[in-house]
PDB file of C-alpha atoms in Angstrom:
ATOM      1  CA  MET Q  55     -20.270 -28.557-122.844  1.00 97.00           C
ATOM      2  CA  ARG Q  56     -23.728 -27.438-123.270  1.00 98.00           C
ATOM      3  CA  ILE Q  57     -25.986 -27.970-120.225  1.00 98.00           C
ATOM      4  CA  VAL Q  58     -29.686 -27.495-120.059  1.00 98.00           C
ATOM      5  CA  VAL Q  59     -30.759 -26.532-116.498  1.00 98.00           C
ATOM      6  CA  ILE Q  60     -34.501 -27.530-115.858  1.00 98.00           C
ATOM      7  CA  GLY Q  61     -35.758 -25.285-113.114  1.00 96.00           C
ATOM      8  CA  GLY Q  62     -32.459 -22.892-113.000  1.00 95.00           C
ATOM      9  CA  SER Q  63     -34.205 -19.952-111.953  1.00 92.00           C
ATOM     10  CA  GLY Q  64     -34.768 -21.460-108.081  1.00 92.00           C
ATOM     11  CA  HIS Q  65     -32.641 -21.177-105.070  1.00 93.00           C
ATOM     12  CA  ILE Q  66     -30.025 -23.997-106.600  1.00 97.00           C
ATOM     13  CA  GLY Q  67     -29.908 -22.840-109.819  1.00 96.00           C
ATOM     14  CA  THR Q  68     -29.341 -18.962-108.565  1.00 95.00           C
ATOM     15  CA  PHE Q  69     -25.746 -20.278-107.931  1.00 97.00           C
ATOM     16  CA  LEU Q  70     -25.499 -23.067-110.196  1.00 98.00           C
ATOM     17  CA  VAL Q  71     -26.162 -21.402-113.415  1.00 97.00           C
ATOM     18  CA  PRO Q  72     -23.419 -18.761-112.602  1.00 97.00           C
ATOM     19  CA  ARG Q  73     -21.069 -21.444-111.607  1.00 98.00           C
ATOM     20  CA  LEU Q  74     -21.608 -23.349-114.759  1.00 98.00           C
ATOM     21  CA  VAL Q  75     -21.046 -20.211-116.901  1.00 98.00           C
ATOM     22  CA  ARG Q  76     -17.769 -19.247-115.075  1.00 97.00           C
ATOM     23  CA  ALA Q  77     -16.702 -22.748-115.995  1.00 98.00           C
ATOM     24  CA  GLY Q  78     -16.876 -22.298-119.622  1.00 98.00           C
ATOM     25  CA  HIS Q  79     -20.212 -23.983-120.502  1.00 98.00           C
ATOM     26  CA  GLU Q  80     -22.966 -22.952-122.662  1.00 98.00           C
ATOM     27  CA  VAL Q  81     -26.056 -23.043-120.393  1.00 98.00           C
ATOM     28  CA  ILE Q  82     -29.752 -23.056-121.150  1.00 98.00           C
ATOM     29  CA  ASN Q  83     -31.921 -22.524-118.512  1.00 97.00           C
ATOM     30  CA  ILE Q  84     -35.582 -24.284-118.864  1.00 97.00           C
ATOM     31  CA  SER Q  85     -38.377 -22.355-116.512  1.00 95.00           C
ATOM     32  CA  ARG Q  86     -41.833 -21.346-116.456  1.00 90.00           C
ATOM     33  CA  GLY Q  87     -40.633 -17.584-116.439  1.00 81.00           C
ATOM     34  CA  THR Q  88     -42.427 -16.380-113.785  1.00 67.00           C
ATOM     35  CA  ARG Q  89     -39.403 -15.337-111.494  1.00 69.00           C
ATOM     36  CA  THR Q  90     -35.805 -14.388-111.881  1.00 74.00           C
ATOM     37  CA  ALA Q  91     -32.880 -15.778-109.851  1.00 77.00           C
ATOM     38  CA  TYR Q  92     -32.617 -14.910-106.011  1.00 77.00           C
ATOM     39  CA  ALA Q  93     -29.349 -13.301-106.573  1.00 77.00           C
ATOM     40  CA  ASP Q  94     -28.467 -11.271-109.663  1.00 79.00           C
ATOM     41  CA  SER Q  95     -25.253 -12.122-111.307  1.00 88.00           C
ATOM     42  CA  PRO Q  96     -23.617 -10.880-114.580  1.00 93.00           C
ATOM     43  CA  GLU Q  97     -23.265 -14.442-115.676  1.00 95.00           C
ATOM     44  CA  TRP Q  98     -27.179 -14.677-116.430  1.00 94.00           C
ATOM     45  CA  GLN Q  99     -26.727 -12.195-119.501  1.00 95.00           C
ATOM     46  CA  GLN Q 100     -24.611 -15.409-121.090  1.00 96.00           C
ATOM     47  CA  VAL Q 101     -27.641 -17.905-120.106  1.00 97.00           C
ATOM     48  CA  ARG Q 102     -30.384 -18.693-122.954  1.00 97.00           C
ATOM     49  CA  GLN Q 103     -33.596 -18.514-121.364  1.00 96.00           C
ATOM     50  CA  VAL Q 104     -36.490 -21.275-122.311  1.00 97.00           C
ATOM     51  CA  VAL Q 105     -40.000 -20.785-121.113  1.00 96.00           C
ATOM     52  CA  ALA Q 106     -42.085 -23.876-120.560  1.00 96.00           C
ATOM     53  CA  ASP Q 107     -44.469 -25.354-118.397  1.00 95.00           C
ATOM     54  CA  ARG Q 108     -42.990 -28.655-117.481  1.00 95.00           C
ATOM     55  CA  GLU Q 109     -46.072 -30.006-115.648  1.00 94.00           C
ATOM     56  CA  ARG Q 110     -48.532 -29.374-118.631  1.00 96.00           C
ATOM     57  CA  GLU Q 111     -46.044 -30.756-121.288  1.00 97.00           C
ATOM     58  CA  ASP Q 112     -45.153 -34.026-119.118  1.00 96.00           C
ATOM     59  CA  GLY Q 113     -48.955 -34.632-119.556  1.00 95.00           C
ATOM     60  CA  GLU Q 114     -48.873 -33.801-123.032  1.00 96.00           C
ATOM     61  CA  GLY Q 115     -45.774 -36.148-123.508  1.00 96.00           C
ATOM     62  CA  THR Q 116     -43.925 -33.329-125.067  1.00 97.00           C
ATOM     63  CA  PHE Q 117     -41.295 -32.102-122.811  1.00 98.00           C
ATOM     64  CA  GLY Q 118     -38.728 -34.881-123.285  1.00 98.00           C
ATOM     65  CA  ASP Q 119     -38.735 -33.943-126.921  1.00 98.00           C
ATOM     66  CA  ARG Q 120     -38.266 -30.134-125.689  1.00 98.00           C
ATOM     67  CA  VAL Q 121     -35.354 -31.103-123.691  1.00 98.00           C
ATOM     68  CA  ALA Q 122     -33.706 -33.231-126.475  1.00 98.00           C
ATOM     69  CA  GLY Q 123     -34.429 -30.724-129.063  1.00 97.00           C
ATOM     70  CA  LEU Q 124     -31.802 -28.412-127.285  1.00 98.00           C
ATOM     71  CA  ASN Q 125     -28.838 -31.171-128.017  1.00 98.00           C
ATOM     72  CA  PRO Q 126     -27.493 -30.869-124.825  1.00 98.00           C
ATOM     73  CA  ASP Q 127     -24.420 -32.612-123.237  1.00 98.00           C
ATOM     74  CA  ALA Q 128     -25.864 -32.826-119.710  1.00 98.00           C
ATOM     75  CA  VAL Q 129     -29.116 -32.196-118.259  1.00 98.00           C
ATOM     76  CA  VAL Q 130     -29.588 -31.070-114.494  1.00 98.00           C
ATOM     77  CA  ASP Q 131     -33.033 -31.268-113.461  1.00 98.00           C
ATOM     78  CA  LEU Q 132     -33.988 -29.661-110.474  1.00 98.00           C
ATOM     79  CA  VAL Q 133     -37.715 -29.603-110.467  1.00 97.00           C
ATOM     80  CA  CYS Q 134     -38.544 -33.428-111.081  1.00 97.00           C
ATOM     81  CA  PHE Q 135     -40.934 -35.197-108.470  1.00 96.00           C
ATOM     82  CA  THR Q 136     -42.690 -38.225-109.888  1.00 97.00           C
ATOM     83  CA  LEU Q 137     -40.820 -41.366-111.166  1.00 98.00           C
ATOM     84  CA  GLU Q 138     -43.389 -41.151-114.480  1.00 98.00           C
ATOM     85  CA  SER Q 139     -41.740 -37.599-115.212  1.00 98.00           C
ATOM     86  CA  ALA Q 140     -38.191 -38.728-114.575  1.00 98.00           C
ATOM     87  CA  ALA Q 141     -38.796 -42.116-116.572  1.00 98.00           C
ATOM     88  CA  ALA Q 142     -40.131 -40.350-119.397  1.00 98.00           C
ATOM     89  CA  LEU Q 143     -36.964 -37.842-119.558  1.00 98.00           C
ATOM     90  CA  VAL Q 144     -34.654 -40.609-119.232  1.00 98.00           C
ATOM     91  CA  ALA Q 145     -36.440 -42.572-122.352  1.00 98.00           C
ATOM     92  CA  ARG Q 146     -35.982 -39.682-124.414  1.00 98.00           C
ATOM     93  CA  LEU Q 147     -32.657 -38.828-123.542  1.00 98.00           C
ATOM     94  CA  ARG Q 148     -30.989 -42.234-123.755  1.00 98.00           C
ATOM     95  CA  GLY Q 149     -28.537 -42.554-126.351  1.00 95.00           C
ATOM     96  CA  GLY Q 150     -28.383 -38.820-127.231  1.00 95.00           C
ATOM     97  CA  THR Q 151     -27.384 -37.227-124.068  1.00 96.00           C
ATOM     98  CA  GLY Q 152     -24.306 -37.721-121.838  1.00 96.00           C
ATOM     99  CA  HIS Q 153     -25.266 -37.189-118.604  1.00 98.00           C
ATOM    100  CA  LEU Q 154     -28.542 -36.683-116.460  1.00 98.00           C
ATOM    101  CA  LEU Q 155     -28.390 -35.232-113.057  1.00 98.00           C
ATOM    102  CA  HIS Q 156     -31.241 -35.184-110.894  1.00 98.00           C
ATOM    103  CA  CYS Q 157     -31.996 -33.281-107.543  1.00 98.00           C
ATOM    104  CA  GLY Q 158     -33.643 -35.476-104.826  1.00 98.00           C
ATOM    105  CA  THR Q 159     -33.524 -34.941-101.271  1.00 98.00           C
ATOM    106  CA  LEU Q 160     -32.608 -36.127 -97.459  1.00 98.00           C
ATOM    107  CA  TRP Q 161     -36.467 -37.024 -97.163  1.00 97.00           C
ATOM    108  CA  ARG Q 162     -35.623 -40.355 -99.327  1.00 98.00           C
ATOM    109  CA  TYR Q 163     -34.714 -41.601 -96.034  1.00 98.00           C
ATOM    110  CA  GLY Q 164     -37.099 -42.201 -93.116  1.00 98.00           C
ATOM    111  CA  PRO Q 165     -36.716 -41.576 -89.323  1.00 98.00           C
ATOM    112  CA  SER Q 166     -33.057 -42.333 -88.348  1.00 97.00           C
ATOM    113  CA  ASP Q 167     -31.709 -45.495 -87.078  1.00 95.00           C
ATOM    114  CA  LYS Q 168     -28.222 -45.014 -87.454  1.00 95.00           C
ATOM    115  CA  LEU Q 169     -26.004 -41.748 -87.327  1.00 97.00           C
ATOM    116  CA  PRO Q 170     -24.839 -40.461 -90.048  1.00 98.00           C
ATOM    117  CA  MET Q 171     -26.832 -41.899 -92.676  1.00 98.00           C
ATOM    118  CA  SER Q 172     -24.729 -42.878 -95.786  1.00 98.00           C
ATOM    119  CA  GLU Q 173     -26.384 -43.563 -99.015  1.00 98.00           C
ATOM    120  CA  THR Q 174     -26.820 -47.445 -98.312  1.00 97.00           C
ATOM    121  CA  THR Q 175     -27.959 -47.121 -94.671  1.00 96.00           C
ATOM    122  CA  GLY Q 176     -30.574 -45.037 -94.690  1.00 95.00           C
ATOM    123  CA  THR Q 177     -34.087 -46.457 -93.656  1.00 97.00           C
ATOM    124  CA  PRO Q 178     -36.991 -46.455 -96.028  1.00 97.00           C
ATOM    125  CA  PRO Q 179     -38.745 -43.161 -96.765  1.00 98.00           C
ATOM    126  CA  VAL Q 180     -42.267 -42.176 -95.235  1.00 96.00           C
ATOM    127  CA  GLY Q 181     -44.695 -39.487 -97.037  1.00 95.00           C
ATOM    128  CA  GLU Q 182     -45.118 -39.389-100.964  1.00 97.00           C
ATOM    129  CA  TYR Q 183     -42.411 -36.875-101.718  1.00 97.00           C
ATOM    130  CA  GLY Q 184     -39.826 -38.730-100.232  1.00 98.00           C
ATOM    131  CA  ILE Q 185     -40.999 -42.201-101.752  1.00 98.00           C
ATOM    132  CA  GLN Q 186     -41.248 -40.636-105.282  1.00 98.00           C
ATOM    133  CA  LYS Q 187     -37.660 -39.235-104.829  1.00 98.00           C
ATOM    134  CA  ASP Q 188     -36.282 -42.681-103.524  1.00 98.00           C
ATOM    135  CA  ARG Q 189     -38.173 -44.184-106.646  1.00 98.00           C
ATOM    136  CA  ILE Q 190     -36.225 -41.746-108.991  1.00 98.00           C
ATOM    137  CA  ALA Q 191     -33.045 -42.456-107.464  1.00 98.00           C
ATOM    138  CA  ARG Q 192     -33.389 -45.854-107.621  1.00 98.00           C
ATOM    139  CA  MET Q 193     -34.479 -46.030-111.241  1.00 98.00           C
ATOM    140  CA  LEU Q 194     -31.693 -43.929-112.150  1.00 98.00           C
ATOM    141  CA  LYS Q 195     -29.021 -46.128-110.875  1.00 98.00           C
ATOM    142  CA  GLU Q 196     -30.806 -49.051-112.349  1.00 98.00           C
ATOM    143  CA  GLU Q 197     -30.897 -47.262-115.654  1.00 98.00           C
ATOM    144  CA  THR Q 198     -26.997 -46.600-115.717  1.00 98.00           C
ATOM    145  CA  ALA Q 199     -26.164 -50.006-114.349  1.00 98.00           C
ATOM    146  CA  SER Q 200     -28.099 -51.966-117.316  1.00 98.00           C
ATOM    147  CA  GLY Q 201     -26.050 -49.815-119.811  1.00 97.00           C
ATOM    148  CA  GLY Q 202     -28.448 -47.065-120.263  1.00 98.00           C
ATOM    149  CA  LEU Q 203     -28.189 -43.242-119.771  1.00 98.00           C
ATOM    150  CA  VAL Q 204     -25.552 -41.912-117.484  1.00 98.00           C
ATOM    151  CA  THR Q 205     -27.281 -40.525-114.678  1.00 98.00           C
ATOM    152  CA  THR Q 206     -26.454 -39.239-111.365  1.00 98.00           C
ATOM    153  CA  SER Q 207     -28.976 -38.330-108.578  1.00 98.00           C
ATOM    154  CA  LEU Q 208     -27.762 -35.895-105.513  1.00 98.00           C
ATOM    155  CA  HIS Q 209     -29.747 -35.488-102.410  1.00 98.00           C
ATOM    156  CA  PRO Q 210     -29.787 -32.097-100.711  1.00 98.00           C
ATOM    157  CA  GLY Q 211     -30.725 -31.244 -96.857  1.00 98.00           C
ATOM    158  CA  HIS Q 212     -32.577 -28.424 -95.883  1.00 98.00           C
ATOM    159  CA  ILE Q 213     -31.732 -25.980 -98.340  1.00 98.00           C
ATOM    160  CA  VAL Q 214     -30.962 -22.068 -97.154  1.00 97.00           C
ATOM    161  CA  GLY Q 215     -29.528 -19.114 -98.666  1.00 94.00           C
ATOM    162  CA  PRO Q 216     -30.454 -15.653 -99.907  1.00 92.00           C
ATOM    163  CA  GLY Q 217     -34.298 -15.592-100.505  1.00 91.00           C
ATOM    164  CA  TRP Q 218     -34.885 -18.851 -98.740  1.00 90.00           C
ATOM    165  CA  GLU Q 219     -37.012 -19.039 -95.203  1.00 95.00           C
ATOM    166  CA  PRO Q 220     -34.949 -21.449 -92.993  1.00 98.00           C
ATOM    167  CA  ILE Q 221     -36.123 -24.441 -91.207  1.00 98.00           C
ATOM    168  CA  ASN Q 222     -35.732 -23.024 -87.722  1.00 98.00           C
ATOM    169  CA  PRO Q 223     -34.682 -24.446 -84.448  1.00 98.00           C
ATOM    170  CA  LEU Q 224     -38.126 -25.803 -83.950  1.00 98.00           C
ATOM    171  CA  GLY Q 225     -38.225 -27.644 -87.416  1.00 98.00           C
ATOM    172  CA  ASN Q 226     -40.856 -25.394 -88.651  1.00 98.00           C
ATOM    173  CA  LEU Q 227     -41.344 -22.113 -90.704  1.00 98.00           C
ATOM    174  CA  ASP Q 228     -42.698 -20.047 -87.767  1.00 98.00           C
ATOM    175  CA  PRO Q 229     -41.484 -16.540 -88.004  1.00 98.00           C
ATOM    176  CA  ALA Q 230     -42.477 -16.047 -84.377  1.00 98.00           C
ATOM    177  CA  VAL Q 231     -39.844 -18.467 -83.271  1.00 98.00           C
ATOM    178  CA  TRP Q 232     -36.999 -15.929 -84.533  1.00 98.00           C
ATOM    179  CA  TYR Q 233     -38.742 -13.483 -82.696  1.00 98.00           C
ATOM    180  CA  ALA Q 234     -38.362 -15.341 -79.572  1.00 98.00           C
ATOM    181  CA  LEU Q 235     -35.222 -15.914 -79.928  1.00 98.00           C
ATOM    182  CA  SER Q 236     -34.139 -12.713 -80.879  1.00 98.00           C
ATOM    183  CA  ALA Q 237     -36.007 -10.870 -77.731  1.00 98.00           C
ATOM    184  CA  GLY Q 238     -34.509 -13.735 -75.195  1.00 98.00           C
ATOM    185  CA  GLN Q 239     -38.606 -14.932 -74.771  1.00 98.00           C
ATOM    186  CA  PRO Q 240     -38.966 -18.402 -73.634  1.00 98.00           C
ATOM    187  CA  VAL Q 241     -39.301 -21.046 -76.307  1.00 98.00           C
ATOM    188  CA  ARG Q 242     -41.124 -24.323 -76.050  1.00 98.00           C
ATOM    189  CA  ILE Q 243     -39.524 -27.380 -77.665  1.00 98.00           C
ATOM    190  CA  PRO Q 244     -40.955 -30.837 -78.140  1.00 97.00           C
ATOM    191  CA  GLY Q 245     -38.858 -33.175 -75.709  1.00 93.00           C
ATOM    192  CA  ILE Q 246     -35.240 -32.764 -74.729  1.00 95.00           C
ATOM    193  CA  GLY Q 247     -34.202 -31.069 -77.925  1.00 97.00           C
ATOM    194  CA  VAL Q 248     -31.803 -33.634 -79.451  1.00 97.00           C
ATOM    195  CA  GLU Q 249     -33.470 -34.361 -82.580  1.00 98.00           C
ATOM    196  CA  LEU Q 250     -31.278 -33.397 -85.592  1.00 98.00           C
ATOM    197  CA  MET Q 251     -31.761 -31.378 -88.747  1.00 98.00           C
ATOM    198  CA  HIS Q 252     -29.435 -31.198 -91.521  1.00 98.00           C
ATOM    199  CA  HIS Q 253     -28.967 -27.994 -93.394  1.00 98.00           C
ATOM    200  CA  VAL Q 254     -27.118 -27.016 -96.428  1.00 98.00           C
ATOM    201  CA  HIS Q 255     -26.226 -24.039 -98.513  1.00 98.00           C
ATOM    202  CA  ALA Q 256     -27.581 -23.330-101.755  1.00 98.00           C
ATOM    203  CA  ASP Q 257     -24.312 -22.823-103.026  1.00 98.00           C
ATOM    204  CA  ASP Q 258     -22.998 -26.029-101.897  1.00 98.00           C
ATOM    205  CA  VAL Q 259     -25.337 -27.965-103.264  1.00 98.00           C
ATOM    206  CA  ALA Q 260     -24.484 -26.273-106.694  1.00 98.00           C
ATOM    207  CA  GLN Q 261     -21.062 -27.146-106.176  1.00 98.00           C
ATOM    208  CA  ALA Q 262     -22.006 -30.685-105.806  1.00 98.00           C
ATOM    209  CA  PHE Q 263     -23.974 -30.548-109.054  1.00 98.00           C
ATOM    210  CA  GLU Q 264     -20.658 -28.795-110.657  1.00 98.00           C
ATOM    211  CA  ARG Q 265     -18.389 -31.601-109.185  1.00 98.00           C
ATOM    212  CA  ALA Q 266     -20.601 -34.131-110.497  1.00 98.00           C
ATOM    213  CA  ILE Q 267     -20.578 -32.779-114.015  1.00 98.00           C
ATOM    214  CA  GLU Q 268     -16.938 -32.350-113.700  1.00 98.00           C
ATOM    215  CA  HIS Q 269     -16.197 -36.079-112.467  1.00 98.00           C
ATOM    216  CA  ARG Q 270     -18.804 -37.813-114.636  1.00 98.00           C
ATOM    217  CA  ASP Q 271     -17.366 -41.123-114.858  1.00 98.00           C
ATOM    218  CA  ALA Q 272     -16.675 -41.391-110.949  1.00 98.00           C
ATOM    219  CA  ALA Q 273     -20.748 -39.964-110.561  1.00 98.00           C
ATOM    220  CA  ALA Q 274     -21.973 -42.200-113.198  1.00 98.00           C
ATOM    221  CA  GLY Q 275     -24.765 -44.168-111.620  1.00 98.00           C
ATOM    222  CA  GLU Q 276     -23.979 -43.254-108.221  1.00 98.00           C
ATOM    223  CA  ASP Q 277     -26.326 -41.221-105.718  1.00 98.00           C
ATOM    224  CA  PHE Q 278     -25.008 -38.639-103.202  1.00 98.00           C
ATOM    225  CA  ASN Q 279     -25.794 -37.246 -99.865  1.00 98.00           C
ATOM    226  CA  VAL Q 280     -25.226 -33.452-100.147  1.00 98.00           C
ATOM    227  CA  VAL Q 281     -25.440 -31.414 -96.652  1.00 98.00           C
ATOM    228  CA  ALA Q 282     -23.187 -29.280 -94.516  1.00 98.00           C
ATOM    229  CA  PRO Q 283     -20.204 -30.975 -92.669  1.00 98.00           C
ATOM    230  CA  THR Q 284     -22.272 -31.294 -89.612  1.00 98.00           C
ATOM    231  CA  ALA Q 285     -25.872 -31.022 -88.123  1.00 98.00           C
ATOM    232  CA  LEU Q 286     -27.523 -28.775 -85.684  1.00 98.00           C
ATOM    233  CA  ASN Q 287     -30.015 -30.264 -83.047  1.00 98.00           C
ATOM    234  CA  VAL Q 288     -32.991 -28.427 -81.674  1.00 98.00           C
ATOM    235  CA  ARG Q 289     -31.365 -27.027 -78.494  1.00 98.00           C
ATOM    236  CA  GLY Q 290     -28.219 -26.414 -79.788  1.00 98.00           C
ATOM    237  CA  PHE Q 291     -29.611 -24.581 -82.993  1.00 98.00           C
ATOM    238  CA  ALA Q 292     -31.928 -22.530 -80.802  1.00 98.00           C
ATOM    239  CA  ARG Q 293     -28.753 -21.304 -78.534  1.00 98.00           C
ATOM    240  CA  VAL Q 294     -26.939 -20.320 -81.416  1.00 98.00           C
ATOM    241  CA  ALA Q 295     -29.534 -18.623 -83.053  1.00 98.00           C
ATOM    242  CA  ALA Q 296     -30.198 -16.656 -79.823  1.00 98.00           C
ATOM    243  CA  GLY Q 297     -26.606 -15.673 -79.740  1.00 98.00           C
ATOM    244  CA  TRP Q 298     -26.753 -13.882 -83.187  1.00 98.00           C
ATOM    245  CA  PHE Q 299     -28.683 -11.264 -81.332  1.00 98.00           C
ATOM    246  CA  GLY Q 300     -26.846 -11.173 -78.322  1.00 98.00           C
ATOM    247  CA  GLN Q 301     -29.261 -13.034 -76.394  1.00 98.00           C
ATOM    248  CA  THR Q 302     -29.413 -16.430 -74.354  1.00 98.00           C
ATOM    249  CA  ALA Q 303     -31.915 -19.098 -75.365  1.00 98.00           C
ATOM    250  CA  SER Q 304     -34.362 -19.820 -72.872  1.00 98.00           C
ATOM    251  CA  LEU Q 305     -35.667 -23.400 -73.777  1.00 98.00           C
ATOM    252  CA  GLU Q 306     -38.769 -25.313 -71.974  1.00 97.00           C
ATOM    253  CA  SER Q 307     -39.209 -28.898 -72.693  1.00 97.00           C
ATOM    254  CA  VAL Q 308     -42.519 -29.810 -73.197  1.00 98.00           C
ATOM    255  CA  THR Q 309     -44.316 -33.071 -74.330  1.00 98.00           C
ATOM    256  CA  TRP Q 310     -45.369 -33.258 -78.282  1.00 98.00           C
ATOM    257  CA  GLU Q 311     -48.940 -32.845 -76.838  1.00 97.00           C
ATOM    258  CA  THR Q 312     -48.414 -29.819 -75.001  1.00 98.00           C
ATOM    259  CA  PHE Q 313     -45.987 -28.603 -77.850  1.00 98.00           C
ATOM    260  CA  ARG Q 314     -48.891 -28.999 -80.597  1.00 98.00           C
ATOM    261  CA  GLN Q 315     -51.516 -27.129 -78.301  1.00 97.00           C
ATOM    262  CA  GLY Q 316     -49.412 -23.951 -78.352  1.00 95.00           C
ATOM    263  CA  ALA Q 317     -48.890 -24.197 -82.295  1.00 97.00           C
ATOM    264  CA  THR Q 318     -50.809 -23.759 -85.198  1.00 98.00           C
ATOM    265  CA  PRO Q 319     -51.634 -27.343 -86.979  1.00 98.00           C
ATOM    266  CA  GLU Q 320     -49.621 -26.233 -89.753  1.00 98.00           C
ATOM    267  CA  HIS Q 321     -46.195 -25.414 -87.480  1.00 98.00           C
ATOM    268  CA  ALA Q 322     -46.733 -28.380 -85.367  1.00 98.00           C
ATOM    269  CA  GLU Q 323     -47.188 -30.758 -88.491  1.00 98.00           C
ATOM    270  CA  GLN Q 324     -43.873 -29.353 -89.591  1.00 98.00           C
ATOM    271  CA  SER Q 325     -41.909 -29.795 -86.233  1.00 98.00           C
ATOM    272  CA  TRP Q 326     -43.039 -33.418 -86.248  1.00 98.00           C
ATOM    273  CA  GLU Q 327     -41.865 -34.286 -89.859  1.00 98.00           C
ATOM    274  CA  HIS Q 328     -38.307 -32.759 -89.298  1.00 98.00           C
ATOM    275  CA  LEU Q 329     -37.986 -33.527 -86.071  1.00 98.00           C
ATOM    276  CA  TYR Q 330     -39.384 -37.155 -85.651  1.00 97.00           C
ATOM    277  CA  ARG Q 331     -36.930 -37.968 -88.885  1.00 98.00           C
ATOM    278  CA  SER Q 332     -33.996 -36.668 -86.936  1.00 98.00           C
ATOM    279  CA  HIS Q 333     -31.546 -36.639 -89.949  1.00 98.00           C
ATOM    280  CA  CYS Q 334     -27.994 -36.360 -90.096  1.00 98.00           C
ATOM    281  CA  LEU Q 335     -26.442 -37.509 -93.122  1.00 98.00           C
ATOM    282  CA  SER Q 336     -22.549 -38.642 -94.484  1.00 98.00           C
ATOM    283  CA  ILE Q 337     -21.004 -36.813 -97.170  1.00 98.00           C
ATOM    284  CA  GLU Q 338     -18.048 -38.902 -97.506  1.00 98.00           C
ATOM    285  CA  LYS Q 339     -19.051 -40.655-100.655  1.00 98.00           C
ATOM    286  CA  ALA Q 340     -19.231 -37.141-102.154  1.00 98.00           C
ATOM    287  CA  ARG Q 341     -16.091 -36.204-100.811  1.00 98.00           C
ATOM    288  CA  ALA Q 342     -14.354 -39.121-102.043  1.00 98.00           C
ATOM    289  CA  LEU Q 343     -16.065 -39.627-105.569  1.00 98.00           C
ATOM    290  CA  ILE Q 344     -16.520 -36.226-106.779  1.00 98.00           C
ATOM    291  CA  ASP Q 345     -14.422 -34.049-104.565  1.00 98.00           C
ATOM    292  CA  TYR Q 346     -17.482 -32.302-102.682  1.00 98.00           C
ATOM    293  CA  ALA Q 347     -16.050 -29.628-100.449  1.00 98.00           C
ATOM    294  CA  PRO Q 348     -18.936 -27.728 -98.650  1.00 98.00           C
ATOM    295  CA  ARG Q 349     -18.073 -24.244 -97.596  1.00 98.00           C
ATOM    296  CA  TYR Q 350     -20.655 -23.854 -95.084  1.00 98.00           C
ATOM    297  CA  GLU Q 351     -21.269 -25.023 -91.542  1.00 98.00           C
ATOM    298  CA  PRO Q 352     -25.006 -25.265 -90.764  1.00 98.00           C
ATOM    299  CA  GLU Q 353     -25.285 -22.188 -88.707  1.00 98.00           C
ATOM    300  CA  GLU Q 354     -23.359 -20.001 -91.280  1.00 98.00           C
ATOM    301  CA  ALA Q 355     -25.616 -21.039 -93.990  1.00 98.00           C
ATOM    302  CA  VAL Q 356     -28.878 -20.233 -92.087  1.00 98.00           C
ATOM    303  CA  LEU Q 357     -27.559 -16.886 -90.694  1.00 98.00           C
ATOM    304  CA  GLU Q 358     -27.111 -15.903 -94.177  1.00 97.00           C
ATOM    305  CA  SER Q 359     -30.723 -17.012 -94.880  1.00 97.00           C
ATOM    306  CA  VAL Q 360     -31.898 -15.036 -91.580  1.00 98.00           C
ATOM    307  CA  ARG Q 361     -29.628 -11.828 -92.481  1.00 98.00           C
ATOM    308  CA  TRP Q 362     -31.176 -11.669 -96.076  1.00 97.00           C
ATOM    309  CA  LEU Q 363     -34.812 -11.850 -94.639  1.00 98.00           C
ATOM    310  CA  ILE Q 364     -34.286  -9.131 -91.979  1.00 98.00           C
ATOM    311  CA  GLU Q 365     -32.423  -6.641 -94.510  1.00 97.00           C
ATOM    312  CA  HIS Q 366     -35.498  -7.239 -96.919  1.00 97.00           C
ATOM    313  CA  ASP Q 367     -38.031  -6.513 -94.098  1.00 97.00           C
ATOM    314  CA  ARG Q 368     -39.108 -10.227 -94.473  1.00 97.00           C
ATOM    315  CA  LEU Q 369     -38.490 -11.093 -90.947  1.00 98.00           C
ATOM    316  CA  LYS Q 370     -39.681  -9.062 -87.772  1.00 98.00           C
ATOM    317  CA  VAL Q 371     -37.176  -9.633 -84.708  1.00 98.00           C
ATOM    318  CA  ALA Q 372     -36.646  -7.890 -81.384  1.00 98.00           C
ATOM    319  CA  ARG Q 373     -33.160  -6.825 -81.658  1.00 98.00           C
ATOM    320  CA  PRO Q 374     -30.743  -6.399 -84.416  1.00 98.00           C
ATOM    321  CA  LEU Q 375     -28.222  -9.245 -85.424  1.00 98.00           C
ATOM    322  CA  VAL Q 376     -24.617  -8.752 -83.501  1.00 98.00           C
ATOM    323  CA  VAL Q 377     -22.874 -10.985 -85.834  1.00 97.00           C
TER     324      VAL Q 377
END
């Protein structure tokens, strides 16, 4: 099968493209050509590289022609962020491509009401990113249901893996949190620390895309949550992370107002956006229909990211890992 991957040089593509090559597919990667995959693999030598500026070509109305001109049997779109861009690609591929797979996000759901969230019980999204991704997923379902292009959307959690800065136990990207946990220093957490975050390893996301391609008929017109088997809450995540450095987490519960006073506006907002949603997603649909079987628990996936950052001098910690 000839498979075109749009944005295959990113974190998901780093694992997906080699998977597809090993499965015997002919793979073409469309990217801006500004970076290589985060982890080297010999399979990349068999991949045809096509350099394209998707945003510019979308504006010119030519991107769909570029993709269709490669005569793909399936297209995996990892970097589509607006309904307009997704609809244009669907219109161009309709009738000529066998399967379009779109990468969405768990932020298609708003703050949780009932856990775990299934694909039908999630709350409406908040924020433009999640709203656009939800609109795309709904459009794709309608497209297939009406007899048009066969489509599938997959919605990962907080992606982690080599080269990726993971969302930390406070729901933000502040590297000082990792240092404090590694040093056994007190860490302020907003509230009592029961808010949830649902991570997923990039290779498990890649696995889900590969399984959806393999199980095309079962995946046709469907949307799937793609996350680790379990989710971590703030205090549990912090305790596990401190243990990686042989420490015991020292956690101080504070109000959101106090928390914001001690954090930068950027990190405080990141924490709020992640924690007030308190996401925990069900993967039962993906298990049943496309045989999705994630290898990584969330703490294992995050640890791999942290280890990579430390080994590449991208993260300063007080003590070495003991795991």
